XYZ file of C-alpha atoms in Angstrom:
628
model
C 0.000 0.000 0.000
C 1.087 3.666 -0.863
C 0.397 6.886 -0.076
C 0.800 9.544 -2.507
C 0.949 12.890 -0.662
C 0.963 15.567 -3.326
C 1.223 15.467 -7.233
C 4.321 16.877 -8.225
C 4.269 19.536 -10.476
C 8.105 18.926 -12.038
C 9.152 15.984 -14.295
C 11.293 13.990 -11.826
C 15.131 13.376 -13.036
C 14.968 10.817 -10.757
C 13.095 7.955 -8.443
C 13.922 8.251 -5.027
C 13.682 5.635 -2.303
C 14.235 5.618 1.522
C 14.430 3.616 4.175
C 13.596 4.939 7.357
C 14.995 2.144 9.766
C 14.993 1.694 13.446
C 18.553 1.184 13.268
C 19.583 2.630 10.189
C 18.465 4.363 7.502
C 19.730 4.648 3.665
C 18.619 6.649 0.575
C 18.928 5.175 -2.904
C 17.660 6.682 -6.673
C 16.921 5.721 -10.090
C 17.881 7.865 -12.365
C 14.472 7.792 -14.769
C 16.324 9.435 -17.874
C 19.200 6.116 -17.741
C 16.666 3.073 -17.562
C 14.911 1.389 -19.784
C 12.183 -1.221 -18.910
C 13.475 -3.702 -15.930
C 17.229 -2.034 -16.913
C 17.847 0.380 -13.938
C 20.468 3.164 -13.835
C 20.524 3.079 -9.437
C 23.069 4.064 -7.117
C 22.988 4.591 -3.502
C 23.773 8.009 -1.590
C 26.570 8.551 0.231
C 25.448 10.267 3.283
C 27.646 13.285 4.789
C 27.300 12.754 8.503
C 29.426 13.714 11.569
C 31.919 11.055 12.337
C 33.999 12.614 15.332
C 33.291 16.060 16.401
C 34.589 18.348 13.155
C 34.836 14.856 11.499
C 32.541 14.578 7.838
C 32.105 11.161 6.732
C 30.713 9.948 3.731
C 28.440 6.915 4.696
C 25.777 4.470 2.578
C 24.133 4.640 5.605
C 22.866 6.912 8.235
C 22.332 5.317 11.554
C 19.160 6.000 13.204
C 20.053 7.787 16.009
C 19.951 11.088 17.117
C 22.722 12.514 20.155
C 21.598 15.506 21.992
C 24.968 17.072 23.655
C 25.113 19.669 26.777
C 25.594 23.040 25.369
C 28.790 22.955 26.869
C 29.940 19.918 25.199
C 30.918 20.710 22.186
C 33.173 23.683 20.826
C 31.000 26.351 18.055
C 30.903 24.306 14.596
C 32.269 21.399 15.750
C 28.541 19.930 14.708
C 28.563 21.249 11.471
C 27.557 20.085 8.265
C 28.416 20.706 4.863
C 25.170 22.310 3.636
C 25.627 24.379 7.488
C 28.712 25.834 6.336
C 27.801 29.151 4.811
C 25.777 29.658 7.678
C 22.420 28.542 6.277
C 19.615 27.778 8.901
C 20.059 27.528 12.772
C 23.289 26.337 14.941
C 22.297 22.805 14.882
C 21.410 21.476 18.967
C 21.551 17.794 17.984
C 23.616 15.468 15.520
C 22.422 12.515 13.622
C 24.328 8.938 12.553
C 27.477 7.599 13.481
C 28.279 10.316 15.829
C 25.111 9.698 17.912
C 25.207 6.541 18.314
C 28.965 6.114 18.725
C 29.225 9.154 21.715
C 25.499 8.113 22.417
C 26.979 4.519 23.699
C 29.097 6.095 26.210
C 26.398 8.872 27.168
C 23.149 6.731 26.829
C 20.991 9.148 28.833
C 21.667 12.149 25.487
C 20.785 9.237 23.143
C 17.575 8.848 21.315
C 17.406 5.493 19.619
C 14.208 3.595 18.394
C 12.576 6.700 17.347
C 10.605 4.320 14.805
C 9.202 1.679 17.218
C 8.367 4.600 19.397
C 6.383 6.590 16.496
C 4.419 3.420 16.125
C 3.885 3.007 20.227
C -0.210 3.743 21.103
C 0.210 4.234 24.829
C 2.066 7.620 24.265
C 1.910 11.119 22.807
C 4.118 10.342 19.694
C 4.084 14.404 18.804
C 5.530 14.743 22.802
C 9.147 15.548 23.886
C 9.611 11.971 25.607
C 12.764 10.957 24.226
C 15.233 9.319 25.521
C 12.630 8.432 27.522
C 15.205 8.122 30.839
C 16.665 11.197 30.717
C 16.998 13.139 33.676
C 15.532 16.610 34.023
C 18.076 18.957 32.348
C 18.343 16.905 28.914
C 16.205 18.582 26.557
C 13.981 16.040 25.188
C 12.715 15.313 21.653
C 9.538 13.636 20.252
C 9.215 10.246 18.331
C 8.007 12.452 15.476
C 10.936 15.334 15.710
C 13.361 12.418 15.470
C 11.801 10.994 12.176
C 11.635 14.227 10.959
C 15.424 14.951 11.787
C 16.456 11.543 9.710
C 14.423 12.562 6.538
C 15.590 16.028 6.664
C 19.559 15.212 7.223
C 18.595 12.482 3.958
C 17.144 15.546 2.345
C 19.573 17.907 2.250
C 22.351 15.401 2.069
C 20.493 14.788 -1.534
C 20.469 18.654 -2.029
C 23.965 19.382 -1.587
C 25.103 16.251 -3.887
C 21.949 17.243 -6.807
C 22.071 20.931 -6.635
C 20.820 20.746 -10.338
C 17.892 17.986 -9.491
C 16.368 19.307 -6.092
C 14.900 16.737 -4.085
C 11.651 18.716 -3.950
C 11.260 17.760 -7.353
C 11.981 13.963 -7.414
C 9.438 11.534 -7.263
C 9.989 10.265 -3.648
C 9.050 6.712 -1.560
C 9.671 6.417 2.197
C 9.042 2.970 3.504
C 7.139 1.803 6.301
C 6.816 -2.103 8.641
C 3.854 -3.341 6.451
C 2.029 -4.275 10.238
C 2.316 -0.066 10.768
C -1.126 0.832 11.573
C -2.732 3.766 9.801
C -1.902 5.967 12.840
C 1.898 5.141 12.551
C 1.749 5.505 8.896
C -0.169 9.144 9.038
C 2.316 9.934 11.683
C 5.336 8.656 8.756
C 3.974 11.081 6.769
C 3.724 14.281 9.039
C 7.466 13.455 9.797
C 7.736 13.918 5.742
C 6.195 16.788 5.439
C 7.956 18.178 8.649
C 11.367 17.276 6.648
C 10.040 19.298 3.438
C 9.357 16.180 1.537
C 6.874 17.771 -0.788
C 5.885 14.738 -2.855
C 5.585 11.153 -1.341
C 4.347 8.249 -1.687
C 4.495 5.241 1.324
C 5.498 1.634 0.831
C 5.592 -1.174 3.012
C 9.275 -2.328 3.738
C 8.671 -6.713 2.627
C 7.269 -5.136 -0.667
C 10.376 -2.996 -1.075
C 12.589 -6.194 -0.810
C 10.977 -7.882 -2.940
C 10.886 -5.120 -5.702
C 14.817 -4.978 -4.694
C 14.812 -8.848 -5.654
C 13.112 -8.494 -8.463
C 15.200 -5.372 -9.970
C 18.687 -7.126 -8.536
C 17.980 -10.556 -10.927
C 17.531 -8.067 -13.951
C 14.699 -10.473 -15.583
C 16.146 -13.566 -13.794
C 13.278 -13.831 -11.554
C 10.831 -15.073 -13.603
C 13.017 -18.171 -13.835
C 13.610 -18.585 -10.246
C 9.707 -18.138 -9.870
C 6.687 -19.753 -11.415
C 2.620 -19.169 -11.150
C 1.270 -20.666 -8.110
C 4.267 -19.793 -5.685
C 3.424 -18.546 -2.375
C 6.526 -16.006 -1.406
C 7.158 -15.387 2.394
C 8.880 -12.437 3.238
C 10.694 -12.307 6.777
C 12.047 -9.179 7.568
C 13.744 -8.799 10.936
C 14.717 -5.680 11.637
C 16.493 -3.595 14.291
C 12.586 -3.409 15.774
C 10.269 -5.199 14.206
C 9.542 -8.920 12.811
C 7.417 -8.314 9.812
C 5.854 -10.870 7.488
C 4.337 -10.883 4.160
C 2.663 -13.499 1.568
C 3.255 -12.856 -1.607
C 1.356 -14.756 -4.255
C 2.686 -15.159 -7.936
C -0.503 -14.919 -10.799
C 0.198 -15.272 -14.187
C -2.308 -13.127 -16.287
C -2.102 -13.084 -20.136
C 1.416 -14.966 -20.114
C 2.794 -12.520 -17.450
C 4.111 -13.089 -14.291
C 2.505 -10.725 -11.895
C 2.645 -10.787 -7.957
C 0.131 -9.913 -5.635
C 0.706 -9.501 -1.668
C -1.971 -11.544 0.023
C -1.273 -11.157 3.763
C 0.706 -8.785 5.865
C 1.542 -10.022 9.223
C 0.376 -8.252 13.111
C 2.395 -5.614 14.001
C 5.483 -7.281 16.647
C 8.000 -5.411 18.395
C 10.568 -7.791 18.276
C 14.147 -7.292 16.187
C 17.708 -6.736 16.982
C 16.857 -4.134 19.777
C 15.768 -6.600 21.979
C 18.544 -9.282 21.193
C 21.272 -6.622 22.118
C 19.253 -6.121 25.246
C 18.870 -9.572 25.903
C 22.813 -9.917 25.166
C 23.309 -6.931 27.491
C 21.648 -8.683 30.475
C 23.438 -11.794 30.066
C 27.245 -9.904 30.110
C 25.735 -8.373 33.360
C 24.983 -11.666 34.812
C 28.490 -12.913 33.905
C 29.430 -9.913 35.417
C 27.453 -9.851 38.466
C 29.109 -13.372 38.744
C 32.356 -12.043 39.329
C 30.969 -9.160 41.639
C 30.849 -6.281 39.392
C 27.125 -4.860 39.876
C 26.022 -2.502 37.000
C 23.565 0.436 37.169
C 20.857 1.260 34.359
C 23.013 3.724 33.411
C 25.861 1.477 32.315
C 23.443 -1.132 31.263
C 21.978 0.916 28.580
C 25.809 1.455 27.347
C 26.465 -2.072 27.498
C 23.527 -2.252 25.506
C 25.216 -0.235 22.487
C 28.348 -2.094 23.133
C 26.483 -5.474 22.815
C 24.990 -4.420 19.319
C 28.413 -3.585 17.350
C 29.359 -7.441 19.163
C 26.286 -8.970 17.262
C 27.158 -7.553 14.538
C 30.665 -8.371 14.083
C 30.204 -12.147 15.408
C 27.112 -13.179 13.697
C 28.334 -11.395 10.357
C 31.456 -12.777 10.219
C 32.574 -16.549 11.251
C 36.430 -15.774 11.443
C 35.953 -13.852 14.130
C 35.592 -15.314 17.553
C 35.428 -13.045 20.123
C 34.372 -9.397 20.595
C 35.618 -7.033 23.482
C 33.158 -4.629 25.415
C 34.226 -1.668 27.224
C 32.010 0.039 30.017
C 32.359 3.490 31.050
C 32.486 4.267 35.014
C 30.455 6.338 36.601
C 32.797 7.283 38.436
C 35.931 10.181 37.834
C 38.435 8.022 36.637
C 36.418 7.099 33.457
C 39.080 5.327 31.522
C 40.392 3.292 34.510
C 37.497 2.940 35.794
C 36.007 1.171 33.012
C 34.625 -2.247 32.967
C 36.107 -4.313 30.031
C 34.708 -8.499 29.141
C 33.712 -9.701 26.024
C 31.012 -11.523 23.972
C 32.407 -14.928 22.147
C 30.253 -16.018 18.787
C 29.674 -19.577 20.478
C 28.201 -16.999 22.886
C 26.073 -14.919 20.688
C 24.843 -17.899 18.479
C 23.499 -20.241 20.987
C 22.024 -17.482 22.847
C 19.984 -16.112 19.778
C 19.702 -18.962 17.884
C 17.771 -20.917 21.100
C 16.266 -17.916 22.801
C 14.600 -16.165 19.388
C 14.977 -18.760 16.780
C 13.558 -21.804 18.240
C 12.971 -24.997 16.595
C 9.743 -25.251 17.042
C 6.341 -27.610 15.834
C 4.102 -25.669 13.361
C 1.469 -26.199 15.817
C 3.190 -23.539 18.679
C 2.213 -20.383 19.257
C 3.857 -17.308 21.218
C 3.391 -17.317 24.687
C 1.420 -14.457 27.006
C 1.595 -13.882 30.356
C -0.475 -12.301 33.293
C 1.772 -8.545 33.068
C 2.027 -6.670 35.867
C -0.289 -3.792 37.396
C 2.154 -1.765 37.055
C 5.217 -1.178 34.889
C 7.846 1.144 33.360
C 6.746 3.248 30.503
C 8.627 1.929 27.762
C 8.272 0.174 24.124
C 5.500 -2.652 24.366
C 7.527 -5.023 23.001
C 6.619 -8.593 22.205
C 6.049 -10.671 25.542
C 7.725 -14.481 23.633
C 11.253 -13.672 22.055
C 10.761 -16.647 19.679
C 10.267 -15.075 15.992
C 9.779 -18.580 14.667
C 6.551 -19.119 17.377
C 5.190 -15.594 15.806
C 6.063 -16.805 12.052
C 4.185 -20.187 12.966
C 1.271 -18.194 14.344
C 1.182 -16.128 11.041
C 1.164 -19.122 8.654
C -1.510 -20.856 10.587
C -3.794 -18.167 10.582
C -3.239 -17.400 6.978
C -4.035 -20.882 5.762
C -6.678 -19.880 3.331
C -4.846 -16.472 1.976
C -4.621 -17.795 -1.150
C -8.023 -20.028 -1.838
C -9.880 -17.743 -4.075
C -7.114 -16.739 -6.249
C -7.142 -17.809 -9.668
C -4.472 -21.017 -10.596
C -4.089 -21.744 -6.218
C -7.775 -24.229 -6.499
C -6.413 -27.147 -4.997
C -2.865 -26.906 -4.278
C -3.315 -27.144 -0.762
C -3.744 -30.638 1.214
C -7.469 -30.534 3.081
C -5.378 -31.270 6.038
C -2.883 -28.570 6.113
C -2.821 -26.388 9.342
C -1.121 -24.035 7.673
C -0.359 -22.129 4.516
C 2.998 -23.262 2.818
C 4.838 -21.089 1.294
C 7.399 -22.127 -1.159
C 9.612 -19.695 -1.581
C 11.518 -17.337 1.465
C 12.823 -13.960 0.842
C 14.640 -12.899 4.062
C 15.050 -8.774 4.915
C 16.684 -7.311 7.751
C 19.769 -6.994 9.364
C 19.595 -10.024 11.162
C 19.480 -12.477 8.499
C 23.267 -10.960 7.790
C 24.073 -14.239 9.991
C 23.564 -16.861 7.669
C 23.425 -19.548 10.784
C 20.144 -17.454 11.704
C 18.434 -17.560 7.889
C 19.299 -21.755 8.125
C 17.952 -21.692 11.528
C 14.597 -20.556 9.846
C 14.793 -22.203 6.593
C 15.012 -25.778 8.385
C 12.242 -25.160 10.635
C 10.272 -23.992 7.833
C 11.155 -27.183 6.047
C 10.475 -29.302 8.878
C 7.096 -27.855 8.792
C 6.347 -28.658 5.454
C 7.785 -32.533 5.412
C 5.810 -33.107 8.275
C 2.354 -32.001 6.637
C 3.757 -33.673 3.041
C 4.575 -30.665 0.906
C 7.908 -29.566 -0.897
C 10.242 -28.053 0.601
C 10.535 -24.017 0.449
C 13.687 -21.955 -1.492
C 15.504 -19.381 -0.478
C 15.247 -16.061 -2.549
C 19.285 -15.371 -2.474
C 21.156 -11.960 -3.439
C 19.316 -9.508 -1.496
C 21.434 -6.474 0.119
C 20.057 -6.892 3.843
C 21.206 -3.449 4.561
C 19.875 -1.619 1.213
C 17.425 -3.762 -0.015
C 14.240 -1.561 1.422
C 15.847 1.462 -0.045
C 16.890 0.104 -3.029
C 13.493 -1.597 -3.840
C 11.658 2.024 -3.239
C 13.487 3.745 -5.329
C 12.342 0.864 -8.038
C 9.228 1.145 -6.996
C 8.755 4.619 -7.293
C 10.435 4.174 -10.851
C 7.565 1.258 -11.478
C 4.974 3.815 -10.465
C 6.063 5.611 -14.005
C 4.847 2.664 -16.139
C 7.985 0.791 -16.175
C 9.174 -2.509 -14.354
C 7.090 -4.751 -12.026
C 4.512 -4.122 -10.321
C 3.106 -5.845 -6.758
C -0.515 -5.727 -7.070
C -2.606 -5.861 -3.369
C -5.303 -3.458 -2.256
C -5.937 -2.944 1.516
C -3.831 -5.629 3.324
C -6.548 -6.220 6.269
C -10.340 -5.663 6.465
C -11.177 -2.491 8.500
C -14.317 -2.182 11.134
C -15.535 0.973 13.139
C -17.726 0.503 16.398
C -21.509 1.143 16.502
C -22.970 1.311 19.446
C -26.645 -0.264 20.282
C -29.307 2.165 20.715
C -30.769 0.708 23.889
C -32.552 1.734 27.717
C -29.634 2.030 30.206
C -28.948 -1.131 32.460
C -27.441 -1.173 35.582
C -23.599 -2.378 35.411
C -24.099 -3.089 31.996
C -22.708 -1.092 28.829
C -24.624 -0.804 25.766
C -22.645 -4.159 23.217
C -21.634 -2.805 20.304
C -21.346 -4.083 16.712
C -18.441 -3.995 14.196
C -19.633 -2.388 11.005
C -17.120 -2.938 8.030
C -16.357 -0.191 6.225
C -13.271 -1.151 3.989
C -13.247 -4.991 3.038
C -10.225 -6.984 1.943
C -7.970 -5.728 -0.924
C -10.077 -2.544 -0.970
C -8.080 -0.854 -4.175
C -5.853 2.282 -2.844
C -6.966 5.445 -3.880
C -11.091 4.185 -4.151
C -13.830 5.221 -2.349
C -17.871 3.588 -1.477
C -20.867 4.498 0.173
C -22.227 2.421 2.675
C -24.850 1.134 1.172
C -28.627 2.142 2.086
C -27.187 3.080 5.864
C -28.063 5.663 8.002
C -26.416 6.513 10.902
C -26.239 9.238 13.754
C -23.211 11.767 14.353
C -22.581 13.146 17.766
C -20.917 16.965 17.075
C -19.664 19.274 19.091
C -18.730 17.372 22.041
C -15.695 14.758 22.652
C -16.167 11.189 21.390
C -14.370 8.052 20.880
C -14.141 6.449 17.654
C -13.300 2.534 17.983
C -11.754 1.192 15.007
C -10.787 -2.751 14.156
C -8.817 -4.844 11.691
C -8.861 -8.274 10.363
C -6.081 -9.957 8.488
C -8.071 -13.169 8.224
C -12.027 -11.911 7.862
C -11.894 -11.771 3.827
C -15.562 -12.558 2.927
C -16.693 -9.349 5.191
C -17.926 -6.543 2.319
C -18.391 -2.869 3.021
C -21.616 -2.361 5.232
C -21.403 -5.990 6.758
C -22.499 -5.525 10.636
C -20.994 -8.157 12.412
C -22.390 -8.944 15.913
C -19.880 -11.386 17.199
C -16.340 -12.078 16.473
C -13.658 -14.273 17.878
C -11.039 -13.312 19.726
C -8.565 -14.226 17.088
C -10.498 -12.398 13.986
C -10.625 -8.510 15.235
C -8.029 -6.768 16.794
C -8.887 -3.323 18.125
C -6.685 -0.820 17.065
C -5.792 3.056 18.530
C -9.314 5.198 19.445
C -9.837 8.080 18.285
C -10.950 10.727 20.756
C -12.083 14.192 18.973
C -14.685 16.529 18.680
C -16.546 17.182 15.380
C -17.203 20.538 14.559
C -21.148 21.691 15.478
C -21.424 23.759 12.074
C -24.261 25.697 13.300
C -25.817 23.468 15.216
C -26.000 22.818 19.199
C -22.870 20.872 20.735
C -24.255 17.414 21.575
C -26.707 17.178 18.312
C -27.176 14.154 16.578
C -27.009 14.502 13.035
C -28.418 11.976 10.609
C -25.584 11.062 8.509
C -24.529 8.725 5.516
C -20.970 7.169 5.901
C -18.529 7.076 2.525
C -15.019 5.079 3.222
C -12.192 5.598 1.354
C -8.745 4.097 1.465
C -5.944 6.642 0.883
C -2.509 4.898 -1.053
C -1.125 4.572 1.854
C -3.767 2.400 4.223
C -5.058 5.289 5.626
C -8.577 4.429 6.393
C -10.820 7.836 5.986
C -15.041 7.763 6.650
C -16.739 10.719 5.474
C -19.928 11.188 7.160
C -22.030 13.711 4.818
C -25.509 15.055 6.117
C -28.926 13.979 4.753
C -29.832 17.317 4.677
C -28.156 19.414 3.191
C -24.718 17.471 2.330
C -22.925 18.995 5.142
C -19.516 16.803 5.425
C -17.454 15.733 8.560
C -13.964 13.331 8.236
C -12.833 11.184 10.739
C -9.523 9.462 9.686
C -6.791 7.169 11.704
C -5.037 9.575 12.883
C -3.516 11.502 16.407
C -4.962 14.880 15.920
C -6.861 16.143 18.894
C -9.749 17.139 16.418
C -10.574 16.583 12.893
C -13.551 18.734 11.280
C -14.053 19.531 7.795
C-alpha cells in the first residue's frame, strides 16, 4: 500500500527511495532518464554525517540515532555540516548517525534510539518531547516524530547538496514503512515527511520494497527462479520489528505478476531486543564475578552489545568481541569495565532464545503482566520469531483459496499455509546460521504435513534492499518494471454502538460495522450502502476502530455482531470533537458514511448530512480534532 501525498508539479530526473529504519536508515535513486524497462540506472547516496566532532564522513548509511549534547559539550561548529557551512539555517542542537550513536553509547541518557518503534507506540503522545525516555531533568527532550523528521531532513539535504541541479523537492519520492504499521503510525510517517520538506511522497511497506529490490537485482532472472502458483514469504527482521508478508505469484495473459496476500500483526521484536537480551546476560556474567552494574551502564552495554552482534554473527572468522564500560565514576578510563562476547556466545544465545525450533502447531506465549510497569516500548512478551512466524502461517491458511491457478494446491489437512519460496530482509538475516535456523524449521514444517520443501530467494542487500526496492518502486509507479498488485492488506471495522434503555452495570454491546473490506483498491472510495447513521458533534467522542487480516468474505456495510477473539483486533481510538457547524454541541445529526482508502492504508469515513450534504472526516489519525 502507498500513499501519494501531493502530485508533483516537475518531471522527476529521478526515483527516489528511503528507508527509514529503526537502526539505520539509507537513501537510494533511479535515475528515470538512464533506464529502460526492468534495466535500472541506481546508485545509492553517500550520506555526509558527523563522524567525530569536526569529522565529515561519507556513509551508505545513516544510523538512526539522534545525540543531543550539553551546550557545553561541544566547541562552536564542531557539529557542522556541509550544507551548514555558509551559515544557512540555525546552529544545529543535535547530531544525527554515526556520531550519535557512537558518543550516544558512552552517554546513553543524550541518546535517542528507536525513534521508529516509538512513532508506532499507542500508549504515548508520539508528537511529545519523551525521548530518551530516561533522561533526567536537564536533557532537553525530543519527540518520536521530531526524530523521524530529523532523519528525513539530514537524507534531504544530504540529496540537495550532492543534486544541486535535481532538487529533491522535485523527485518523485518513496519512504518505507513495517507493512504491520497501523494507519496511525503511517499518518504519523507522513507528518514526519512533510515536517522534513518532503513535498511529494508516496508510502510503501518495507517486505514489498525487498521484494521489488529482488526483483530489480535478478535483472529479468526472476521469472526463472519463480513460477505461477508460488506462495513467497517475506521475513524481515529488523532492528525493531519482525514483519511478514505473503506474496502470491498470478500469471495473467502470459505474465508473471505478484500480488501480496497477507501482511503479518504488528510485533515489536528485532535486533533491539537481542542486544538487550545480550546486554543482560554480560551483566549476569558480570554480576558473577561481583561487578554490579547500574541502568546507566546497562543501557551502554547495551550499544556495546549491538556492534558485538554484529561483528560475530556477520562474520565466522571472528571469535570473540571485546566490550568496554564506562564508570560512573571520575576516573572514566580506569574505571572502566572491560569483558567480552564470544560467537559460540552470541549464536546459541539467539539462535535458542529467538529462533527456536519449534512444531508448526506452537504459538507465542502471554503472560499475566504486571499492574504496574515502566513506561517503555510494548515489546513482544515471547522472544521466539519462529513461534510468531508459525502463528502467522496458521492463521493465513486460506490467503490464497480464491485466487485464480491456487484451487487445490493445498492438502485438506494442512494447518497451515505453505509457502514455497523465502525472501529474508533485515539486518539479522546478515548471519547466515540465523536464515538456516529458519529455513530448516520452515522445512520441517512442510515434510511433516507432506509438501515440498521451500527456497531461499538469495542476493538480497540486507542493509539496502528496502531502499533500493523504493526507489524501483517509485520508478515502477512511471509505467515501467514490475509491479506488486494488493489493495488494503486487512479488512477495517468501526464501532456502533446499540441504541438501547440504560442497564445497571451493563454497557450498551456494540457491533463492528465494516467499512473497507479486503484488498479494498488504494486510492477508491464507497458508500455504505442504504445506511443511516447518527453523528454526535460538538462534544468529545471516541471512535473505535478494528482490523482483520483473516475476515476476507466481510464486504463494506457488513455488521458483524460477534467475532472471535482471534479475527478482530482493536486498534488506537480516536478521541475528537466534530465541529457543530451551526448546530447545538451534543446534536445528533443523521448522517450517511462514505469510506475511502488513501494509497497509503489510511482508512478515511466521510460522514455527509442527509440534509443538506454537510460533510465531517474522521480518519486514523492523532490529531486532537478533525472537522471539515
Amino acid at each position: 500500500m502507498s500513499e501519494n501525498l501531493n502530485n508533483n508539479a516537475h518531471t522527476p530526473r529521478y526515483a527516489i527511495g528511503i528507508d527509514l529504519g529503526t537502526t539505520h536508515s539509507a537513501l537510494s535513486y533511479v535515475d528515470l532518464q538512464a533506464s529502460d524497462g526492468e534495466k535500472t540506472a541506481q546508485s545509492v547516496l553517500g550520506v555526509p554525517q558527523l563522524t567525530a566532532p569536526g569529522t565529515v564522513e561519507e556513509l551508505p548509511l545513516l544510523p538512526s540515532f539522534l545525540y543531543l549534547p550539553h551546550p557545553d559539550e561541544l566547541a562552536p561548529g564542531q557539529l557542522a555540516l556541509p550544507w551548514q557551512a555558509d551559515g544557512e539555517g540555525e546552529a544545529p542542537t543535535a547530531v544525527a548517525g554515526e556520531m550519535a550513536r557512537s558518543r550516544g553509547a558512552t552517554t546513553p541518557i543524550r541518546l535517542v534510539s528507536s525513534a521508529k518503534s516509538w512513532l508506532c507506540h499507542p500508549g504515548v503522545d508520539r508528537r511529545a518531547a519523551i525521548l530518551p525516555n530516561d533522561a533526567p531533568e536537564e536533557v532537553t527532550r525530543v519527540s518520536p516524530l521530531e526524530a523521524s523528521t530529523r532523519y528525513l531532513s539530514h537524507l534531504r539535504q544530504a540529496w540537495d547538496a550532492a543534486h544541486p541541479d535535481a532538487p529533491f523537492t522535485e523527485q518523485a519520492v518513496t519512504v518505507t514503512i513495517p507493512a504491520s504499521f497501523d494507519p496511525a503510525a503511517r499518518e504519523l510517517t507522513a507528518d514526519a515527511a512533510k515536517a522534513a520538506g518532503y513535498q511529494a511522497l508516496t508510502l510503501l511497506e518495507e517486505p514489498q520494497a525487498a521484494l521489488y529490490s529482488w526483483i530489480q537485482g535478478s535483472e529479468g532472472r526472476w521469472r526463472k527462479e519463480v513460477k505461477p502458483g508460488d506462495i513467497i514469504l517475506v521475513v524481515d527482521v529488523g532492528g525493531g520489528t519482525s514483519d511478514f508478508s505473503l506474496i502470491a505469484v498470478l500469471e495473467r495473459d502470459g505474465v508473471l505478476e505478484p500480488h501480496r496476500v497477507a501482511v503479518g500483526d504488528h510485533i515489536l521484536l528485532g535486533g533491539d531486543n537481542m542486544d538487550l537480551a545480550l546486554a543482560h546476560l554480560v551483566a549476569r556474567k558480570l554480576a558473577a564475578n561481583g561487578t554490579q552494574l547500574d541502568a546507566w551502564q546497562l543501557r551502554a552495554l547495551t550499544y556495546g552489545c549491538r556492534a558485538a552482534k554484529e561483528a560475530l554473527l556477520a562474520d565466522a572468522s571472528v571469535e570473540s568481541w571485546p566490550i568496554v564500560v564506562p564508570s560512573r565514576g571520575s576516573k572514566l578510563i580506569g574505571g572502566s569495565i572491560r569483558t567480552e562476547l564470544t560467537r559460540a556466545e552470541v549464536s546459541t544465545f539467539i539462535l535458542d532464545g529467538f529462533f527456536p525450533q519449534v512444531e508448526a502447531s506452537a504459538r507465542p506465549a502471554v503472560r499475566t503482566r504486571a499492574g504496574l510497569t515502566q513506561l517503555g516500548l510494548p515489546y513482544a512478551q515471547d522472544a521466539a520469531v519462529t513461534r510468531h512466524l508459525a502463528s502467522f502461517l496458521a492463521r493465513q491458511l486460506g490467503a490464497t483459496s480464491e485466487l485464480q491457478g491456487y484451487e487445490g494446491r493445498q492438502t485438506a489437512d494442512a494447518t497451515f499455509l505453505h509457502p514455497t519460496a523465502v525472501l529474508f530482509n533485515g539486518g539479522v538475516f546478515k548471519s547466515e546460521l540465523l536464515a538456516k535456523r529458519v529455513m530448516d524449521t520452515i522445512n520441517d514444517w512442510l515434510y511433516l504435513e507432506g509438501a515440498e520443501p521451500a527456497r531461499m530467494l538469495g542476493g538480497a542487500d540486507l542493509d539496502l534492499a528496502v531502499a533500493r526496492g523504493a526507489a524501483y518502486y517509485s520508478y515502477v509507479r512511471r509505467g515501467s518494471g514490475v509491479r506488486i498488485r494488493g489493495g488494503t492488506a486487512r479488512s477495517y471495522y468501526v464501532a456502533v454502538e446499540s441504541s438501547m434503555p440504560a442497564i445497571p452495570g451493563m454497557e450498551p454491546p456494540i457491533q463492528a460495522l465494516c467499512v473497507a473490506p479486503f484488498g479494498m483498491e488504494e486510492g477508491s472510495e464507497m458508500e455504505l450502502p442504504g445506511q443511516e447513521f447518527g453523528l454526535v458533534v460538538g462534544e468529545p467522542v471516541d471512535f473505535r476502530f478494528f482490523g482483520s487480516s483473516t475476515r476476507r468474505q466481510d464486504q463494506i456495510g457488513d455488521m458483524l455482531d460477534f467475532w472471535g477473539p482471534e479475527e478482530l483486533q482493536e486498534l488506537n481510538a480516536i478521541q475528537m470533537t466534530l465541529s457543530p457547524e451551526g448546530r447545538q454541541p451534543g446534536d445528533v445529526v443523521q448522517v450517511r458514511l462514505h469510506a475511502q482508502a488513501t494509497e497509503s492504508g489510511t482508512l478515511e469515513l466521510l460522514a455527509v448530512s442527509n440534509d443538506n450534504g454537510q460533510r465531517w472526516k474522521v480518519e486514523f489519525d492523532v490529531r486532537a480534532t478533525v472537522g471539515e
